Amino acid sequence: MQNHINTYWDVLVIGAGNAGLCAAITAAEAGCSVLVIEAANRDMRGGNTRHTRNLRAMHEEPTDILSDAYSFEEYFDDLLRVTKGITNKDLASLTLQKSTELTDWLQERGVRFQPALSGTLNLGRTNAFFLGGGRALLNSLCRHAEGLGVSLIYETAVASLLMQDGFCDGVRLETGDQIRAQKIITTAGGFEANLEWLAEGWGAPAKNFLVRGTPYNTGTILRALLDNGAQPVGELDQCHAVAIDARAPKYDGGIASRIDGVPFGVVLNKNAERFYDEGEDFWPKRYAIWGRLVAGQPDQIAYAILDSVGVKRFMPSVFTPIKDDSLAGLAEQLNLPPEAMQNTISAFNAACPEGEIDQSILDAKATKGLFPNKTNWSAPIAEPPFYGFPLRPGITFTYMGVEVNDRAQIIMKDGKPTANLYAAGEIMAGNVLGQGYLAGIGMTIGAVFGRIAGESAARALNKTVLGD
Ligand SMILES: Cc1cc2nc3c(=O)[nH]c(=O)nc-3n(C[C@H](O)[C@H](O)[C@H](O)COP(=O)(O)OP(=O)(O)OC[C@H]3O[C@@H](n4cnc5c(N)ncnc54)[C@H](O)[C@@H]3O)c2cc1C
């Protein structure tokens, strides 16, 4: 550690996730001395990136990783639709344009991808899947970075920034030690693991959120930037949140705790009332609204209820569903009011149309006369045994962050870019994602802006960036 403290680094990167490693590699390839500081231990390095599976990339023709084509126009339309236009259009365009380089760039640095996916997820055209998932991607990037001479230190949390008038001289560690550098790249994630901060946007319900990813993304660096005059971007309560099994751990449950059965049953709150159209659209297009929906219910708890037919229609989660031969017995096991649950299910069953549902299309098999109606895949919950999954809001990552420009420089409240501070990944994702989500764009934003931050820092040090 003494060596690291005594060195005056060209570039210091805070956080060894996807964004940080892309930045570190890019700066090191340009000849910078680079130190990456990571709060977690080596096994848990890489924050939320550890949990990922894919990134979303534009491409004009089929590749060995992505089928057909995904044009700039289509990608941009998709982004505008999910964000309802709340995005910095220039930075969004830049992200999409640069996404086209990512699979080659990552492969050249040791990351391996799966062949284009087939099947019902429908993502083979738009999303490139990492072979071995996010952890394998991280291992490859760390190995590559170390091969370039990048120093990575673990179990070392940055507590604050040595910052004055928009200039950052270095960082203070939790130990009190200081490390100095010419350029600082902040890639320390959002504040999704900080329930107190979440409560500033969400109020008391935040205490019942489960954090799907790393406990280390507490927003310490984001807070330090804002306290030192960085311009915030995005709303406090905007985030990606899905419904996950209420039995999942408080942190790091990952994707295995997600419950995908919602479209094939009904979802009840603790009063055994339905509260939203479970069949509004295909699940990949709707799963990301259910965290917010469950967060809006009393005590932030809900229950997906299915019968023995519905339960076979989706990929099982890691948790065994709670099972009973009767609805009354299931209600008792789930602690739901039995009469109210029976009434809700009876009303739902009576409102279902005749005939088989077809889950491969939006089949318009809608209930009639309910509030809310279920608009697709409505089939009676009638074949015992019956199954229940308790659901909680599972927060993935927050969107409120720092404003950046197209060089990944952090913008201060006076509208001017900082002299030597850059941001990439979750900590600035709100520039592109004002609200909503497009599967795979989190990793795309991190890789694109990580590379830009590394390039900008290197150029500002008069280094030649690879490809210049
Ligand atoms: C379960 C799950 C599944 C996901 N799946 C996908 C997917 O398939 N595709 C996709 O695009 N996105 C996905 N995401 C979102 C994706 O993980 C993020 O968008 C992306 O990983 C963010 O990268 P990052 O480098 O900004 O942050 P991270 O990967 O979270 O890295 C931040 C790092 O900073 C470190 N750190 C934090 N504070 C400090 C400090 N004070 N000092 C030192 N180090 C610090 C953390 O330990 C962490 O290693 C998923 C997220 C989760 C939780």
XYZ file of N, CA and C and ligand atoms in Angstrom, residues 14-20 37-40 44-49 51-55 156-159 187-189 192 212-214 216-218 220-221 254-255 396-397 424-427 437 439-444, ligand 1:
212
model
N -11.847 5.081 -9.498
C -12.517 4.635 -8.262
C -13.633 3.663 -8.636
N -13.424 2.361 -8.356
C -14.444 1.346 -8.633
C -14.036 0.440 -9.780
N -13.934 -0.875 -9.499
C -13.472 -1.826 -10.514
C -14.619 -2.608 -11.137
N -15.682 -1.903 -11.550
C -16.736 -2.553 -12.328
C -16.440 -2.405 -13.814
N -17.467 -2.647 -14.613
C -17.318 -2.551 -16.064
C -16.792 -1.182 -16.484
N -17.399 -0.107 -15.979
C -17.018 1.244 -16.405
C -15.570 1.537 -16.002
N -15.217 1.201 -14.763
C -13.874 1.485 -14.260
C -12.802 0.731 -15.026
N -8.927 1.648 -7.561
C -9.195 1.395 -6.139
C -10.580 0.777 -6.005
N -10.656 -0.370 -5.349
C -11.918 -1.103 -5.239
C -12.216 -1.410 -3.770
N -13.450 -1.093 -3.355
C -13.842 -1.289 -1.956
C -13.987 -2.776 -1.581
N -14.479 -3.574 -2.516
C -14.747 -4.990 -2.204
C -13.458 -5.796 -2.205
N -15.273 -10.415 -4.595
C -16.530 -9.675 -4.794
C -16.313 -8.427 -5.649
N -15.154 -8.350 -6.307
C -14.855 -7.154 -7.101
C -15.884 -7.029 -8.237
N -16.015 -5.804 -8.688
C -16.845 -5.616 -9.872
C -18.305 -5.386 -9.579
N -18.645 -5.025 -8.370
C -19.967 -4.502 -8.037
C -21.119 -5.173 -8.745
N -21.945 -4.368 -9.370
C -23.123 -4.902 -10.055
C -22.749 -5.601 -11.354
N -21.606 -5.252 -11.898
C -21.190 -5.886 -13.150
C -21.115 -7.410 -12.991
N -23.127 -9.313 -11.764
C -24.430 -9.958 -11.934
C -24.950 -9.927 -13.362
N -24.240 -9.256 -14.250
C -24.834 -8.994 -15.566
C -24.703 -10.176 -16.512
N -25.472 -10.086 -17.588
C -25.412 -11.138 -18.609
C -25.153 -10.590 -20.000
N -25.510 -9.335 -20.259
C -25.431 -8.894 -21.651
C -25.321 -7.376 -21.766
N -25.008 -6.930 -22.977
C -25.088 -5.496 -23.287
C -25.833 -5.334 -24.603
N -10.275 -1.537 -0.302
C -9.805 -0.167 -0.073
C -10.917 0.785 -0.499
N -11.623 1.333 0.479
C -12.744 2.215 0.141
C -12.285 3.664 0.133
N -12.686 4.385 -0.902
C -12.426 5.826 -0.936
C -13.515 6.509 -0.104
N -13.082 7.352 0.833
C -14.045 8.027 1.715
C -14.420 9.401 1.185
N -16.080 5.849 -11.071
C -16.913 4.770 -11.624
C -17.396 3.896 -10.465
N -17.855 4.564 -9.399
C -18.173 3.841 -8.158
C -19.658 3.515 -8.028
N -20.389 3.477 -9.144
C -21.778 3.041 -9.116
C -22.727 4.096 -8.582
N -27.736 2.739 -4.838
C -28.819 1.782 -4.605
C -28.663 0.967 -3.323
N -30.571 -5.790 -5.280
C -30.246 -6.976 -6.088
C -28.742 -7.158 -6.279
N -28.013 -6.065 -6.136
C -26.589 -6.136 -6.424
C -25.722 -5.859 -5.207
N -24.559 -5.317 -5.470
C -23.509 -5.170 -4.462
C -23.905 -4.266 -3.282
N -21.753 -2.511 -1.856
C -20.726 -1.455 -1.828
C -21.144 -0.175 -2.555
N -22.192 -0.251 -3.378
C -22.582 0.965 -4.106
C -23.470 1.845 -3.221
N -22.834 2.493 -2.261
C -23.558 3.300 -1.274
C -23.593 4.781 -1.656
N -21.066 6.922 -1.874
C -20.098 7.796 -1.180
C -19.447 8.789 -2.155
N -19.076 8.299 -3.312
C -18.364 9.160 -4.267
C -19.340 10.132 -4.933
N -28.975 -11.097 -6.912
C -28.727 -11.313 -8.342
C -29.975 -11.706 -9.116
N -29.746 -12.185 -10.348
C -30.899 -12.435 -11.230
C -31.705 -13.657 -10.828
N -32.223 -2.379 -8.607
C -31.055 -2.780 -9.401
C -30.024 -1.657 -9.389
N -30.414 -0.481 -9.897
C -29.525 0.671 -9.757
C -30.273 1.981 -9.895
N -18.169 7.673 -15.309
C -18.705 6.688 -16.259
C -19.505 5.642 -15.493
N -20.488 5.051 -16.180
C -21.283 3.972 -15.582
C -22.479 4.495 -14.801
N -22.876 3.701 -13.821
C -24.091 4.043 -13.056
C -24.075 5.459 -12.503
N -22.894 5.932 -12.124
C -22.790 7.229 -11.450
C -23.222 8.380 -12.370
N -36.249 1.701 -18.678
C -35.024 0.923 -18.878
C -35.120 0.119 -20.166
N -33.257 -3.242 -21.613
C -32.367 -4.315 -21.149
C -31.006 -4.241 -21.837
N -29.946 -4.238 -21.060
C -28.591 -4.272 -21.598
C -27.933 -2.910 -21.755
N -28.698 -1.830 -21.534
C -28.101 -0.508 -21.808
C -27.223 -0.043 -20.642
N -27.392 -0.622 -19.454
C -26.538 -0.255 -18.315
C -25.074 -0.550 -18.632
N -24.825 -1.737 -19.148
C -23.442 -2.114 -19.477
C -22.933 -1.324 -20.680
N -23.840 -1.004 -21.589
C -23.433 -0.219 -22.761
C -22.994 1.180 -22.330
C -28.817 -8.469 -10.696
C -28.378 -7.483 -11.743
C -28.379 -7.858 -13.080
C -28.008 -6.937 -14.062
N -27.965 -7.359 -15.372
C -27.584 -6.483 -16.325
C -27.403 -6.913 -17.681
O -27.507 -8.102 -18.011
N -27.063 -5.960 -18.595
C -26.878 -4.645 -18.261
O -26.603 -3.823 -19.128
N -26.969 -4.231 -16.978
C -27.311 -5.117 -16.012
N -27.360 -4.697 -14.709
C -26.963 -3.308 -14.416
C -25.434 -3.274 -14.449
O -24.951 -4.106 -13.426
C -24.859 -1.877 -14.265
O -25.420 -0.977 -15.168
C -23.331 -1.891 -14.506
O -22.723 -3.029 -13.997
C -22.729 -0.688 -13.836
O -21.335 -0.722 -13.967
P -20.470 0.279 -13.113
O -19.065 -0.026 -13.456
O -20.986 1.641 -13.254
O -20.802 -0.134 -11.592
P -20.397 -1.442 -10.767
O -20.194 -2.608 -11.663
O -21.417 -1.596 -9.693
O -18.996 -1.069 -10.143
C -18.875 -0.077 -9.143
C -17.698 -0.473 -8.267
O -17.361 0.604 -7.408
C -16.990 0.070 -6.145
N -17.136 1.127 -5.149
C -18.271 1.715 -4.728
N -18.002 2.675 -3.819
C -16.659 2.687 -3.665
C -15.765 3.462 -2.856
N -16.208 4.410 -2.033
N -14.432 3.205 -2.944
C -13.949 2.226 -3.778
N -14.763 1.477 -4.559
C -16.099 1.708 -4.516
C -17.939 -1.097 -5.953
O -17.447 -2.023 -5.024
C -18.010 -1.661 -7.374
O -17.063 -2.672 -7.593
C -27.671 -5.614 -13.708
C -27.621 -5.244 -12.350
C -27.950 -6.180 -11.371
C -27.886 -5.788 -9.927
